[in-house]
XYZ file of C-alpha atoms in Angstrom:
310
model
C 0.000 0.000 0.000
C 1.015 3.616 -0.359
C 3.244 5.114 2.304
C 0.463 7.498 3.394
C -1.769 4.525 4.239
C 0.922 3.006 6.423
C 1.602 6.390 8.025
C -2.098 6.737 8.860
C -2.218 3.219 10.322
C 0.881 3.956 12.365
C -0.744 7.145 13.659
C -3.836 5.310 14.913
C -2.516 1.920 16.002
C 0.449 -0.050 17.181
C 1.379 -1.005 13.664
C 3.448 -4.040 12.624
C 4.687 -4.531 9.042
C 4.556 -8.214 8.128
C 5.729 -7.497 4.576
C 9.045 -6.189 5.934
C 9.699 -9.200 8.167
C 12.719 -11.230 7.154
C 11.407 -14.310 8.947
C 7.634 -14.531 8.522
C 7.202 -17.431 10.957
C 9.217 -15.731 13.663
C 7.257 -12.504 13.141
C 3.903 -14.284 13.462
C 5.091 -16.226 16.493
C 6.052 -12.976 18.242
C 3.240 -10.633 17.182
C 0.450 -12.922 15.926
C -1.167 -13.565 19.339
C -1.591 -9.793 19.834
C -2.873 -8.750 16.392
C -6.501 -7.590 16.404
C -6.728 -5.911 13.001
C -5.256 -6.726 9.579
C -4.807 -4.370 6.607
C -4.083 -6.329 3.443
C -3.373 -5.620 -0.217
C -5.807 -6.833 -2.848
C -3.617 -9.787 -3.868
C -2.559 -10.849 -0.361
C -3.754 -14.379 0.528
C -5.493 -14.722 3.878
C -6.349 -18.367 4.520
C -7.072 -20.617 7.477
C -3.377 -21.172 8.114
C -2.774 -17.441 8.561
C -5.936 -16.996 10.626
C -4.719 -19.759 12.942
C -1.678 -17.602 13.698
C -3.880 -14.607 14.599
C -6.172 -15.905 17.375
C -7.317 -12.429 18.517
C -8.059 -11.095 15.038
C -11.305 -9.109 14.806
C -11.233 -7.417 11.412
C -9.532 -7.693 8.004
C -9.541 -4.462 5.990
C -8.880 -5.219 2.313
C -7.350 -2.708 -0.108
C -9.549 -3.277 -3.163
C -13.116 -4.158 -4.039
C -12.183 -7.744 -4.946
C -11.399 -9.979 -1.985
C -11.218 -13.439 -3.543
C -7.760 -13.986 -2.016
C -9.347 -13.791 1.456
C -11.255 -16.790 2.806
C -14.132 -14.571 3.872
C -16.421 -17.513 4.650
C -13.858 -18.919 7.080
C -13.352 -15.471 8.583
C -17.113 -15.250 9.107
C -17.168 -18.629 10.847
C -14.524 -17.328 13.230
C -16.440 -14.104 13.910
C -13.954 -11.964 11.976
C -15.253 -9.048 9.919
C -13.902 -8.536 6.378
C -14.198 -5.144 4.657
C -13.333 -3.970 1.152
C -13.275 -0.669 -0.757
C -16.379 -0.504 -2.990
C -17.739 2.627 -4.675
C -14.553 4.700 -4.382
C -13.006 2.917 -7.380
C -16.173 2.298 -9.416
C -15.874 5.263 -11.768
C -12.138 4.841 -12.315
C -12.470 1.194 -13.329
C -15.507 1.917 -15.505
C -13.615 4.702 -17.292
C -10.691 2.384 -17.944
C -13.001 -0.378 -19.189
C -14.408 1.972 -21.842
C -10.913 3.140 -22.747
C -9.785 -0.457 -23.072
C -12.778 -1.289 -25.272
C -12.119 1.638 -27.616
C -8.376 0.946 -27.661
C -8.975 -2.680 -28.609
C -11.519 -1.945 -31.334
C -9.715 1.041 -32.867
C -6.219 -0.367 -32.233
C -5.063 2.837 -30.564
C -1.816 1.432 -29.064
C -0.941 -0.293 -32.344
C -1.557 2.883 -34.341
C 0.621 4.811 -31.883
C 3.453 2.304 -32.367
C 2.976 2.522 -36.141
C 3.468 6.283 -36.115
C 6.443 6.142 -33.747
C 8.116 3.564 -35.983
C 8.004 6.063 -38.863
C 5.652 3.962 -41.007
C 2.974 6.613 -41.650
C 4.860 8.301 -44.559
C 5.071 4.898 -46.253
C 1.304 4.216 -46.199
C -1.754 4.926 -44.025
C -2.503 2.732 -41.035
C -4.944 -0.104 -41.899
C -8.649 0.332 -41.184
C -9.827 -0.900 -37.785
C -12.942 -2.450 -36.291
C -15.589 -0.149 -34.774
C -17.964 0.224 -31.863
C -20.769 1.204 -34.242
C -23.742 -1.190 -34.287
C -22.167 -3.380 -31.600
C -24.026 -5.405 -28.990
C -22.238 -5.367 -25.641
C -22.795 -8.029 -23.009
C -21.790 -7.288 -19.417
C -20.911 -10.252 -17.245
C -21.690 -9.011 -13.741
C -24.008 -6.012 -13.389
C -22.798 -4.878 -9.985
C -21.560 -1.404 -9.114
C -18.832 -1.355 -11.756
C -20.955 -3.168 -14.333
C -23.712 -0.586 -13.949
C -21.226 2.278 -14.256
C -19.912 0.740 -17.476
C -23.455 0.339 -18.786
C -24.257 4.000 -18.068
C -21.211 5.058 -20.055
C -22.084 2.720 -22.913
C -25.523 4.332 -23.204
C -23.778 7.409 -24.577
C -22.294 5.343 -27.404
C -25.724 4.223 -28.638
C -24.991 0.491 -28.475
C -27.285 -2.354 -27.422
C -26.554 -3.405 -23.829
C -27.115 -6.922 -22.484
C -26.178 -8.485 -19.159
C -25.904 -11.789 -17.355
C -25.846 -12.262 -13.597
C -27.331 -14.436 -10.922
C -30.730 -12.798 -11.322
C -32.637 -10.238 -13.370
C -32.451 -6.692 -11.995
C -35.819 -4.971 -12.049
C -34.535 -1.392 -12.128
C -32.675 -1.583 -15.465
C -33.993 -1.933 -19.019
C -31.003 -3.750 -20.483
C -31.614 -7.164 -22.045
C -31.156 -9.922 -19.445
C -29.881 -13.425 -20.213
C -30.231 -16.231 -17.660
C -27.063 -17.976 -18.912
C -23.685 -16.713 -20.038
C -23.843 -18.846 -23.180
C -27.166 -17.317 -24.190
C -25.722 -13.833 -23.781
C -22.551 -14.708 -25.698
C -24.678 -15.878 -28.606
C -26.561 -12.566 -28.616
C -23.619 -10.132 -28.411
C -20.248 -9.474 -30.047
C -18.516 -7.709 -27.149
C -18.129 -9.446 -23.792
C -17.293 -7.112 -20.916
C -16.110 -9.196 -17.931
C -16.813 -7.531 -14.571
C -17.646 -10.620 -12.480
C -15.835 -11.214 -9.167
C -13.081 -13.794 -8.961
C -13.062 -16.953 -6.886
C -13.940 -20.605 -7.294
C -17.501 -19.864 -8.411
C -16.425 -17.943 -11.522
C -13.103 -19.593 -12.372
C -12.835 -20.316 -16.096
C -16.495 -19.539 -16.777
C -15.560 -17.697 -19.977
C -14.407 -20.851 -21.740
C -13.828 -21.997 -25.319
C -17.551 -22.497 -25.969
C -18.429 -18.983 -24.778
C -15.645 -17.473 -26.884
C -16.811 -19.397 -29.951
C -20.340 -18.101 -29.389
C -19.091 -14.501 -29.640
C -17.976 -15.162 -33.205
C -15.135 -13.965 -35.397
C -15.984 -10.285 -34.760
C -16.031 -10.887 -31.016
C -14.150 -8.729 -28.548
C -13.394 -9.685 -24.930
C -12.639 -7.019 -22.319
C -11.638 -8.063 -18.790
C -11.307 -5.603 -15.894
C -12.328 -8.098 -13.191
C -10.063 -11.069 -12.392
C -7.924 -13.013 -14.820
C -9.213 -16.308 -13.464
C -12.736 -15.642 -14.784
C -11.465 -16.387 -18.306
C -9.952 -19.716 -19.359
C -6.661 -18.133 -20.430
C -5.386 -20.988 -22.655
C -8.784 -21.061 -24.405
C -8.592 -17.295 -24.946
C -5.111 -17.572 -26.439
C -6.267 -20.281 -28.836
C -9.372 -18.287 -29.800
C -7.191 -15.282 -30.652
C -4.638 -17.354 -32.544
C -7.267 -19.170 -34.604
C -9.414 -16.130 -35.349
C -12.338 -17.539 -33.386
C -12.640 -14.017 -31.913
C -11.298 -10.725 -33.226
C -9.453 -9.324 -30.230
C -9.133 -8.832 -26.489
C -8.404 -6.007 -24.071
C -7.140 -7.261 -20.718
C -6.251 -5.457 -17.502
C -6.024 -8.676 -15.469
C -4.417 -12.088 -15.890
C -4.578 -15.516 -14.319
C -1.139 -15.440 -12.668
C -0.172 -11.811 -12.172
C 2.289 -10.296 -12.759
C 3.243 -13.055 -15.212
C 1.562 -12.638 -18.601
C 1.768 -15.480 -21.138
C 4.080 -14.641 -24.024
C 1.444 -16.089 -26.330
C -0.892 -13.234 -25.369
C 1.839 -10.648 -25.824
C 2.608 -12.032 -29.268
C -0.983 -11.560 -30.514
C -1.197 -8.194 -32.255
C -4.974 -7.882 -31.748
C -4.666 -7.516 -27.987
C -4.328 -4.518 -25.697
C -2.693 -5.558 -22.430
C -2.454 -3.455 -19.258
C -0.673 -4.231 -15.954
C -3.795 -4.286 -13.709
C -4.215 -0.514 -13.543
C -8.028 -0.282 -13.425
C -8.084 1.733 -10.198
C -4.510 2.989 -10.437
C -4.916 6.743 -10.395
C -3.510 8.893 -7.597
C -6.996 10.132 -6.719
C -8.637 6.725 -6.504
C -5.832 4.874 -4.765
C -5.795 7.586 -2.092
C -9.542 7.186 -1.607
C -9.133 3.411 -1.344
C -6.364 3.811 1.203
C -8.460 6.167 3.308
C -11.292 3.639 3.356
C -8.929 0.859 4.488
C -7.881 3.033 7.426
C -11.384 4.353 8.121
C -12.794 0.821 8.385
C -10.205 -0.058 11.031
C -10.599 3.206 12.937
C -14.387 2.914 12.944
C -14.219 -0.677 14.160
C -11.861 -0.028 17.041
C -13.747 3.098 18.071
C -16.806 0.888 18.506
C -18.817 2.200 15.558
C -18.600 -0.983 13.500
C -17.197 -1.525 9.998
C -18.071 0.889 7.202
C -18.076 -1.546 4.275
C -18.378 -5.172 5.440
C -18.537 -7.823 2.710
C -21.525 -10.111 2.209
C -19.914 -13.098 3.933
C -19.379 -11.148 7.164
C -22.451 -8.930 7.668
C -22.557 -6.733 10.744
C -25.290 -4.911 12.582
C -25.015 -2.728 15.696
C -25.643 -4.473 18.977
C -28.765 -3.259 20.730
């Protein structure tokens, strides 16, 4: 996390830095029995083994809206609250998702490289695909999915979505299965949470259903897409292209994806603006401060609901 987050934690609490410990086991043996709160990065695993070393733990404050690396169900069974940072990053990620979609369709990074390589005087850059007359399917119409949909309305495209249930307050076309939606659209915008329940759900069959003009955009978790199937679909022309901000085994990115010219690849920067990361950091700290001041958590996750004691 940013230095200002750690400075704020240090100002409010007796603060121990596990990530700086040379000997993790020795650190946990010395400090683990006293730890009551945990601030963790979005990719930091928190499993039963770690929870066993923290017997007095009351709250885990996660830096990020996704918390699939935390065993929140196990935390709930132990009476431990888990919080995340929703809302404060919604607009930033939605903005980037639209930028990634346009960059992939119009080949903006490729055209930039073409100009920088001095090729423009030789001949014009080839014509690109377009967003015109597209049908966009959103996998996961949560906070970020809705923000993406609102932005897409301004581009005059048909908007579809798939999720666990139909949402009564939107007019977008709903599909009860991912396959049905993939057959109806030619852009798949992946915004579903990670975890075992969504792992590999965008598989070879779904990609084939998008068709040869299909575009896949992923700003959620890399594990939601079957990465080898995506690589093969791009290589074979089963789909047209992909814009990815996340990957299955970050920060490693398969060379096969890098080698495909019809991809736009970003190093997981969906929320990575100074403004938004500061807001996320403040919410990490605020959740811990609120908890230990007796006011409860500000943004508990679904697996660890909290209500004030009466």
